[in-house]
Short mmCIF file of C-alpha atoms in Angstrom, two decimals:
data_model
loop_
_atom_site.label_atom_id
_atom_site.label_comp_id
_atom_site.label_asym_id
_atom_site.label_seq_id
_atom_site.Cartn_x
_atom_site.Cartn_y
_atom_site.Cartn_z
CA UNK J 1 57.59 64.73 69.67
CA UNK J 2 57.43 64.99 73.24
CA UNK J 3 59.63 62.91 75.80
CA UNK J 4 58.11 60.27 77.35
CA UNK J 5 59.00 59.10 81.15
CA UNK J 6 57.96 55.88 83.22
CA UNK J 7 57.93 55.98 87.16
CA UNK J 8 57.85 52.68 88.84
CA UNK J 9 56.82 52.55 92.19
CA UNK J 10 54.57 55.36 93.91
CA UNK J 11 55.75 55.42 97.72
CA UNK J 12 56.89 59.40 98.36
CA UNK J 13 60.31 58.98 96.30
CA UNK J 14 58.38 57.84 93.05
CA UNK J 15 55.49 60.42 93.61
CA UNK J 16 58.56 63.27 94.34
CA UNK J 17 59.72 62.15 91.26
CA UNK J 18 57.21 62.75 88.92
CA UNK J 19 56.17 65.91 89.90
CA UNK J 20 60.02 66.98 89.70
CA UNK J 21 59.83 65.97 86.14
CA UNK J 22 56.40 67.95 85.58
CA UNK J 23 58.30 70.99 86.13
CA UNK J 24 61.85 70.35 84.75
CA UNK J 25 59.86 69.27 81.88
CA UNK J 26 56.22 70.66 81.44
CA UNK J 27 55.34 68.97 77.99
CA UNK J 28 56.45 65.32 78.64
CA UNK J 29 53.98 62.28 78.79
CA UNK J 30 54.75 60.94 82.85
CA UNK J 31 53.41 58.15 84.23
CA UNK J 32 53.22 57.03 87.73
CA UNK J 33 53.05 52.56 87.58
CA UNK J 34 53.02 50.92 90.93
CA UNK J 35 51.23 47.44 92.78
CA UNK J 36 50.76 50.01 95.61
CA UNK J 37 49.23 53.03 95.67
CA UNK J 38 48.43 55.91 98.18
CA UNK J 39 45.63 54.79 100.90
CA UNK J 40 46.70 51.14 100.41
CA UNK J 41 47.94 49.27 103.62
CA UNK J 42 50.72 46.71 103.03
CA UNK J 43 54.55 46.01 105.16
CA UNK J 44 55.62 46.17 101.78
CA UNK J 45 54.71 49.96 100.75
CA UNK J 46 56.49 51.59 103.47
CA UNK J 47 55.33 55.33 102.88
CA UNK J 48 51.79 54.48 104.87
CA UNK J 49 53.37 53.47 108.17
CA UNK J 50 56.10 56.29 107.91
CA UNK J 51 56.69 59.02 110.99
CA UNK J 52 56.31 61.24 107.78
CA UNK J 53 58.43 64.02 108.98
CA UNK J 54 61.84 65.64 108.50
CA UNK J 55 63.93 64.78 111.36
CA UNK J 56 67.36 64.55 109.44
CA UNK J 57 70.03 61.81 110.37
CA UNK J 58 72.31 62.65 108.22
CA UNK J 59 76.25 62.60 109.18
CA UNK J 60 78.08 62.54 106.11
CA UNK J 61 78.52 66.48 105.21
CA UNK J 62 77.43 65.02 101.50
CA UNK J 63 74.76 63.93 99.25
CA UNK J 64 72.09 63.26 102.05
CA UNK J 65 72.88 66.46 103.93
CA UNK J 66 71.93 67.80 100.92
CA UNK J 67 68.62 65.78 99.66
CA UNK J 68 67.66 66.77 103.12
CA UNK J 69 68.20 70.84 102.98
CA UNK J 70 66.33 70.48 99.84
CA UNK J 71 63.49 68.91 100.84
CA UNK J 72 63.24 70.82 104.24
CA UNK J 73 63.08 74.11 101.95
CA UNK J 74 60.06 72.49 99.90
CA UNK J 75 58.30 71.40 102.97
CA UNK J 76 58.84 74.97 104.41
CA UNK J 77 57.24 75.79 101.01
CA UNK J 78 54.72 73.43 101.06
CA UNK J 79 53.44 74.46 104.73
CA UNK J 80 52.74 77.77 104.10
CA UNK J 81 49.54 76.28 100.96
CA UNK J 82 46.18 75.22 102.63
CA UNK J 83 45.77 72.52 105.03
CA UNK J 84 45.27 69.91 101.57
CA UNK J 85 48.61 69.54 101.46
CA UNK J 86 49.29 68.04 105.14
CA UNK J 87 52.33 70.02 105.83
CA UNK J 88 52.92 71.84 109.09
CA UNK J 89 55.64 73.36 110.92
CA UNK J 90 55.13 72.01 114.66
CA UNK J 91 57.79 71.95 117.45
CA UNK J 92 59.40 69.04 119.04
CA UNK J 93 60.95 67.85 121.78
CA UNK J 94 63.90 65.55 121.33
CA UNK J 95 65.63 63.48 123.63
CA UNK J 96 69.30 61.83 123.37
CA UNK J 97 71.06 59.50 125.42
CA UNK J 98 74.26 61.12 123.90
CA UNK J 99 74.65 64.85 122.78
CA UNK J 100 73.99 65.68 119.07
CA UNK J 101 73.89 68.86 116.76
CA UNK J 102 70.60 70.48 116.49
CA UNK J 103 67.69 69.22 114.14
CA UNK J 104 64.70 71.05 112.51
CA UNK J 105 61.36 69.37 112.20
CA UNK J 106 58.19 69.47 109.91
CA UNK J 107 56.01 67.03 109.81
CA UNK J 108 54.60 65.74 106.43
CA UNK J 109 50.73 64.42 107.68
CA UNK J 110 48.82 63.48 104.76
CA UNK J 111 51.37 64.53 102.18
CA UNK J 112 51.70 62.02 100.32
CA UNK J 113 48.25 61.57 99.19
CA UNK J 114 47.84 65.55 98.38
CA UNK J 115 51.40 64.59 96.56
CA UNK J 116 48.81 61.74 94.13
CA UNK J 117 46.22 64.38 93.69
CA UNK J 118 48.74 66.95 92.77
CA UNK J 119 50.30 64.17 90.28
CA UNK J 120 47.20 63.72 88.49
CA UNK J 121 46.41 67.60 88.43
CA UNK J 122 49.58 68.18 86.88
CA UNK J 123 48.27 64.95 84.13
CA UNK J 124 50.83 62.81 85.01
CA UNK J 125 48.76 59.65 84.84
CA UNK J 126 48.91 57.08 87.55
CA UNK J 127 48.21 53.46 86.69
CA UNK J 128 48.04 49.97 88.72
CA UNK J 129 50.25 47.67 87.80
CA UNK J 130 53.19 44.96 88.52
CA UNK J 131 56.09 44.13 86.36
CA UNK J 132 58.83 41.70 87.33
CA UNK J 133 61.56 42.88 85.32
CA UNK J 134 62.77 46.05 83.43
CA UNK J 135 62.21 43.69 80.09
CA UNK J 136 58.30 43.58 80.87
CA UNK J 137 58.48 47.20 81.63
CA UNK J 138 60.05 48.50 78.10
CA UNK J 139 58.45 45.67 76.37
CA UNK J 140 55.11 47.66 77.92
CA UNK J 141 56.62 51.33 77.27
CA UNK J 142 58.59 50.80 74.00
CA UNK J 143 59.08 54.29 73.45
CA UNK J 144 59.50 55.50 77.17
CA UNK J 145 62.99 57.56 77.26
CA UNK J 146 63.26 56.81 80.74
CA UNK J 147 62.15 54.74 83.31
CA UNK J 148 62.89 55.64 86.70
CA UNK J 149 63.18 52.75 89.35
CA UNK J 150 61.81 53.88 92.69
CA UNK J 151 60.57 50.44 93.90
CA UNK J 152 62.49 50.57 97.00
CA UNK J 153 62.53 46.72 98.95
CA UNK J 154 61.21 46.24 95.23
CA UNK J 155 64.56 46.29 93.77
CA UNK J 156 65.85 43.54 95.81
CA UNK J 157 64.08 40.77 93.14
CA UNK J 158 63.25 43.14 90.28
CA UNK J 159 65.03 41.21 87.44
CA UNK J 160 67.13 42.83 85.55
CA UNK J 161 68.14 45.27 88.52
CA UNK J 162 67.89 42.12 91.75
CA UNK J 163 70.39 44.28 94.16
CA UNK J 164 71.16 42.44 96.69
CA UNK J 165 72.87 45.48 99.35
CA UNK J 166 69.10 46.16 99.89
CA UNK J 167 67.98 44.58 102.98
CA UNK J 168 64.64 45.26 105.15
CA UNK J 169 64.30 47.30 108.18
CA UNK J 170 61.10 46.00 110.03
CA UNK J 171 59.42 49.17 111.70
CA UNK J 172 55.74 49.39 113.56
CA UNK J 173 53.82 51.89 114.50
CA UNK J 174 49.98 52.71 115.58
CA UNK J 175 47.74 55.62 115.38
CA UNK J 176 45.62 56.63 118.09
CA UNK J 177 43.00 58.83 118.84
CA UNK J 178 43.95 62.30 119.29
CA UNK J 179 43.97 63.90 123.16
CA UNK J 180 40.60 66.33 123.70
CA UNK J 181 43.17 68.81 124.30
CA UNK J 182 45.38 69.12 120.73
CA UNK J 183 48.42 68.08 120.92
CA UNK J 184 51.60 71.34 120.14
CA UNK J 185 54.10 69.39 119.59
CA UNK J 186 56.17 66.19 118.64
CA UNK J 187 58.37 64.12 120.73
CA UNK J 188 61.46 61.78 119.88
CA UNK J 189 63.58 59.99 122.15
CA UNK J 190 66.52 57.85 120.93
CA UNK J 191 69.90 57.00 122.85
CA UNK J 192 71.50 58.18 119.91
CA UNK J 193 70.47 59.36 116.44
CA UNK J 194 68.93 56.44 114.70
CA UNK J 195 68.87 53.32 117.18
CA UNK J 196 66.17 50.67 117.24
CA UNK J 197 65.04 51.44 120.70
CA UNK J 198 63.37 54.88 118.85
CA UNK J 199 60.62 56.37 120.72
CA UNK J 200 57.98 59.03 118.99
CA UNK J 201 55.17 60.43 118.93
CA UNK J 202 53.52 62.21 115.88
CA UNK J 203 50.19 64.08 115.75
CA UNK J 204 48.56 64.13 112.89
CA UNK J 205 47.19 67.56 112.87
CA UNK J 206 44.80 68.40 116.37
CA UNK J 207 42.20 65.70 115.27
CA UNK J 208 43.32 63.95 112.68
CA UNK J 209 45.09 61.38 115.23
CA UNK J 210 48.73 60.66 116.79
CA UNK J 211 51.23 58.43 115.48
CA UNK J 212 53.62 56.40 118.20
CA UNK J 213 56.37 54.12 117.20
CA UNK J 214 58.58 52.15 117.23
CA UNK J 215 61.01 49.94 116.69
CA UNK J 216 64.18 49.67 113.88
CA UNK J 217 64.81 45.49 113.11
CA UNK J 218 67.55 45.05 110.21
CA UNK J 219 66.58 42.17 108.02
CA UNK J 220 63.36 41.37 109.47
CA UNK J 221 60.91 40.43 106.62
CA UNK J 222 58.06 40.12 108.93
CA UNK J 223 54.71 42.02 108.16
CA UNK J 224 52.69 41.07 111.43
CA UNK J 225 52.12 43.02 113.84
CA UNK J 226 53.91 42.14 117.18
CA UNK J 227 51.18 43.02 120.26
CA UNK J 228 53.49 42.48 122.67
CA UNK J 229 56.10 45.44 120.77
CA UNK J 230 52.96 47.71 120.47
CA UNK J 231 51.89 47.51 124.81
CA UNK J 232 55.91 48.51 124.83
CA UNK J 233 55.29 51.26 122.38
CA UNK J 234 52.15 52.50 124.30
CA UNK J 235 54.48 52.47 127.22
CA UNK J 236 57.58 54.40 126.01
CA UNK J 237 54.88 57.00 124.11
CA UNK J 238 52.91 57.55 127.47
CA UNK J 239 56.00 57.97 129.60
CA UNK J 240 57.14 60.03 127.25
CA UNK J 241 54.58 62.65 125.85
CA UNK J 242 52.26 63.07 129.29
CA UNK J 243 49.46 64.60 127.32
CA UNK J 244 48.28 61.17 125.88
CA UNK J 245 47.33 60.23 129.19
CA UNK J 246 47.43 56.28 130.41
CA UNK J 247 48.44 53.54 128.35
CA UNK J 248 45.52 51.54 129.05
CA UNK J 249 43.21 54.61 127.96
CA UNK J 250 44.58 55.34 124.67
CA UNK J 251 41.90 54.09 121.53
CA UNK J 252 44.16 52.06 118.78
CA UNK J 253 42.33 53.48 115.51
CA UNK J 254 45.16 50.87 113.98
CA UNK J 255 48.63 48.90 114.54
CA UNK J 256 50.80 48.90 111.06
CA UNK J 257 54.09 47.28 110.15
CA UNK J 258 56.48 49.04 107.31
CA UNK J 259 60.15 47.19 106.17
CA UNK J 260 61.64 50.67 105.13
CA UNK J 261 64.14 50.37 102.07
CA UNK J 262 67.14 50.02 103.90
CA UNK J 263 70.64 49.51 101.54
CA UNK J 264 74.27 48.98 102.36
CA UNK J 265 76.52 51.79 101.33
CA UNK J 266 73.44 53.98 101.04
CA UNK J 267 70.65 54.83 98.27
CA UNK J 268 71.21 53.84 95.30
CA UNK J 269 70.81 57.31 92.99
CA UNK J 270 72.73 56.41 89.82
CA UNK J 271 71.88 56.53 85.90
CA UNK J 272 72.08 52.98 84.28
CA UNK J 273 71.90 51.68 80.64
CA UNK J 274 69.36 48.27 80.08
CA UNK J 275 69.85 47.54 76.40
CA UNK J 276 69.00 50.79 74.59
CA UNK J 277 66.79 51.81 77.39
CA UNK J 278 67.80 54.16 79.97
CA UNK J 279 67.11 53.54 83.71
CA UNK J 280 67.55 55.99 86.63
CA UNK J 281 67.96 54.18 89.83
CA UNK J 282 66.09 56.52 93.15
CA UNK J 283 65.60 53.76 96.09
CA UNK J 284 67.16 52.56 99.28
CA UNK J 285 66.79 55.39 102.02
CA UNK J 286 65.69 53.46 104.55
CA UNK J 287 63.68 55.58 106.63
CA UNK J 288 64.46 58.87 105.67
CA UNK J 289 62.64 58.34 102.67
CA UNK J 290 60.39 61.73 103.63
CA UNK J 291 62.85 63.99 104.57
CA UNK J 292 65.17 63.38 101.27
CA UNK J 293 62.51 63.22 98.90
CA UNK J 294 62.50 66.34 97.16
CA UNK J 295 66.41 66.03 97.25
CA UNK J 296 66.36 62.54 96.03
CA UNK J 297 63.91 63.55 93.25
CA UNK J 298 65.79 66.43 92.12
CA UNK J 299 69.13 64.28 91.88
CA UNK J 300 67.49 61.54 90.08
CA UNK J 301 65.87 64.39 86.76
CA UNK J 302 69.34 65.25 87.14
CA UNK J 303 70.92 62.36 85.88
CA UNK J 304 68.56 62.49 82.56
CA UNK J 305 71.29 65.04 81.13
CA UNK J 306 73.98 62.54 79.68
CA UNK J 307 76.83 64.51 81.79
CA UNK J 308 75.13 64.25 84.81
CA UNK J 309 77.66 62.73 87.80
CA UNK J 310 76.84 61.95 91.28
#
C-alpha cells in the first residue's frame, strides 16, 4: 500500500513541498489542501504580494544559509526550462547604507503558479479547503501518514498547533506597467540588510509588469492598503530606478498588502507527534519564504525518516 501525505497550506513553502515529496517518493498519494490558492488575492496568503526573488538575508552560517544555497541551485535550474516556469537570472543593483557581503539574485516571476501546474502534472491533487485544527484534518485524512503544516500566519490559531512566536509582518507593494523600453535589471536599496525603510523594484519579465515596494511593519495585522505609503513607494522606486520615469506617470495595474509569516527564534522546521498522527511543521520565514523554499522543503521530507534531527 502506498504512503499517503497531506499538505496544508499552498503559498510557495507548501507547493515546494509537495513536489519535494513527488520525487523523494514517486508512488505516494499527495495532496495539496489550502483556503488560498495560486491567483487568489488576500493580506493573508502572502506568496501573491511577494518580491519573489532570491536576495538572501541570511547571517547565521546555519540552517538558512543553507535552505538558501539550495534553493538558489534549483532556481539556477529552473531558469535555464522555458519561460512557463517564470524563472530568470537578471542583474541587480543594490544599495546599502552600511557595507555588506555580496548577494546573488534570481528572480522567481510567475513561479509559483507554474509550481501549481507542475503539482498537478506530477498528480499530486490540489483541493480547496479550511480546517481549524489538526483533529478536523486527520479526522478528514484518517489514513494520511503525514500531514505537513505549511500554513504560515495560519499556525498562529490553528488548534492543536496555536504558536504564538508567530507574529505578522505587514508588507505592500504595487505593480505597474512596464517602461516601453524593458527594464535589465533589479534594484534594492536598504540602510542595512532587512530594514523596514526597503526600497525595490522588480520587473516582471520586459512586459509582464514591475513590482515596487515597500515597507516591513512587525505586528501589523492590517490588510488595507495605505495610499499615502504607496505615493512614498512611487517616490523611493522613481528616485531610485530612473528608467520608470516620473512618479506621477507611472499606471498602477494594482496596490497589494501581504503580512509575511514572520516567527521569533526563526521558522519553525521540526517533526511533531498529534496522537498517533505525525505532523511536520515548515512555516515562519517571514519574507524569505522564496528564496528558502526548496531548502525548507527538502528539510521538512527529511524529517519523515524517524532519525531525522535538525
Amino acid at each position: 500500500m502506498s504512503s499517503s501525505y497531506v499538505i496544508l497550506g499552498a503559498g510557495v513553502i507548501g507547493l515546494t513541498t509537495a513536489l519535494e515529496l513527488r520525487e523523494r517518493y514517486p508512488q505516494a498519494n499527495i495532496i495539496i489542501v489550502a483556503k488560498f490558492l495560486p491567483g487568489d488575492r488576500d493580506a493573508a496568503y502572502t506568496s501573491p504580494w511577494a518580491g519573489a526573488n532570491w536576495l538572501s538575508v541570511a547571517t547565521d552560517n546555519g540552517r538558512q544559509e543553507e535552505w538558501d544555497r539550495i534553493t538558489y541551485q534549483k532556481f539556477k535550474e529552473l531558469a535555464t526550462r522555458t519561460a512557463e516556469v517564470g524563472v530568470y537570472a537578471m542583474p541587480i543593483t543594490a544599495v546599502y547604507d552600511s557595507e555588506i557581503e555580496d548577494a546573488g539574485v534570481l528572480s522567481t516571476g510567475t513561479g509559483k503558479i507554474w509550481l501549481q501546474g507542475e503539482a498537478r502534472r506530477q498528480g499530486i491533487e490540489i483541493r480547496r479547503g479550511m480546517f481549524g485544527s489538526l483533529d478536523e484534518l486527520f479526522t478528514a485524512f484518517p489514513d494520511a501518514n503525514a500531514c505537513f503544516n505549511c500554513t504560515g500566519l495560519g499556525s498562529y490559531s490553528l488548534k492543536g498547533v496555536e504558536d504564538k512566536s508567530i507574529y505578522p509582518t505587514r508588507g505592500q507593494i504595487m505593480l505597474v506597467e512596464s517602461p516601453k523600453t524593458p527594464m535589465t535589471r533589479m534594484y534594492f536599496r536598504s540602510p542595512q540588510r532587512v530594514n523596514k525603510d526597503t526600497t525595490y523594484v522588480f520587473p516582471r519579465g520586459p512586459h509582464n509588469g514591475v513590482v515596487l515596494g515597500g515597507i516591513r511593519l512587525d505586528n501589523d495585522w492590517s490588510g488595507e492598503v495605505d495610499l499615502e505609503l504607496a505615493e512614498d513607494i512611487k517616490q523611493r522606486c522613481c528616485a531610485l530606478a530612473p528608467e520608470l520615469g516620473k512618479p506621477e506617470d507611472l499606471k498602477v495595474i494594482y496596490h497589494g498588502v501581504g503580512l509575511r509569516p514572520s516567527r521569533k527564534g526563526g521558522a519553525r522546521l521540526e517533526r511533531e507527534r498529534f496522537a498517533e498522527h505525525l505532523v511536520i511543521h515548515n512555516y515562519g520565514a517571514g519574507g524569505a519564504g522564496y528564496q528558502a523554499s526548496w531548502g525548507m522543503a527538502k528539510g521538512a521530507v527529511d524529517l519523515l525518516q524517524k532519525d531525522s534531527r535538525l
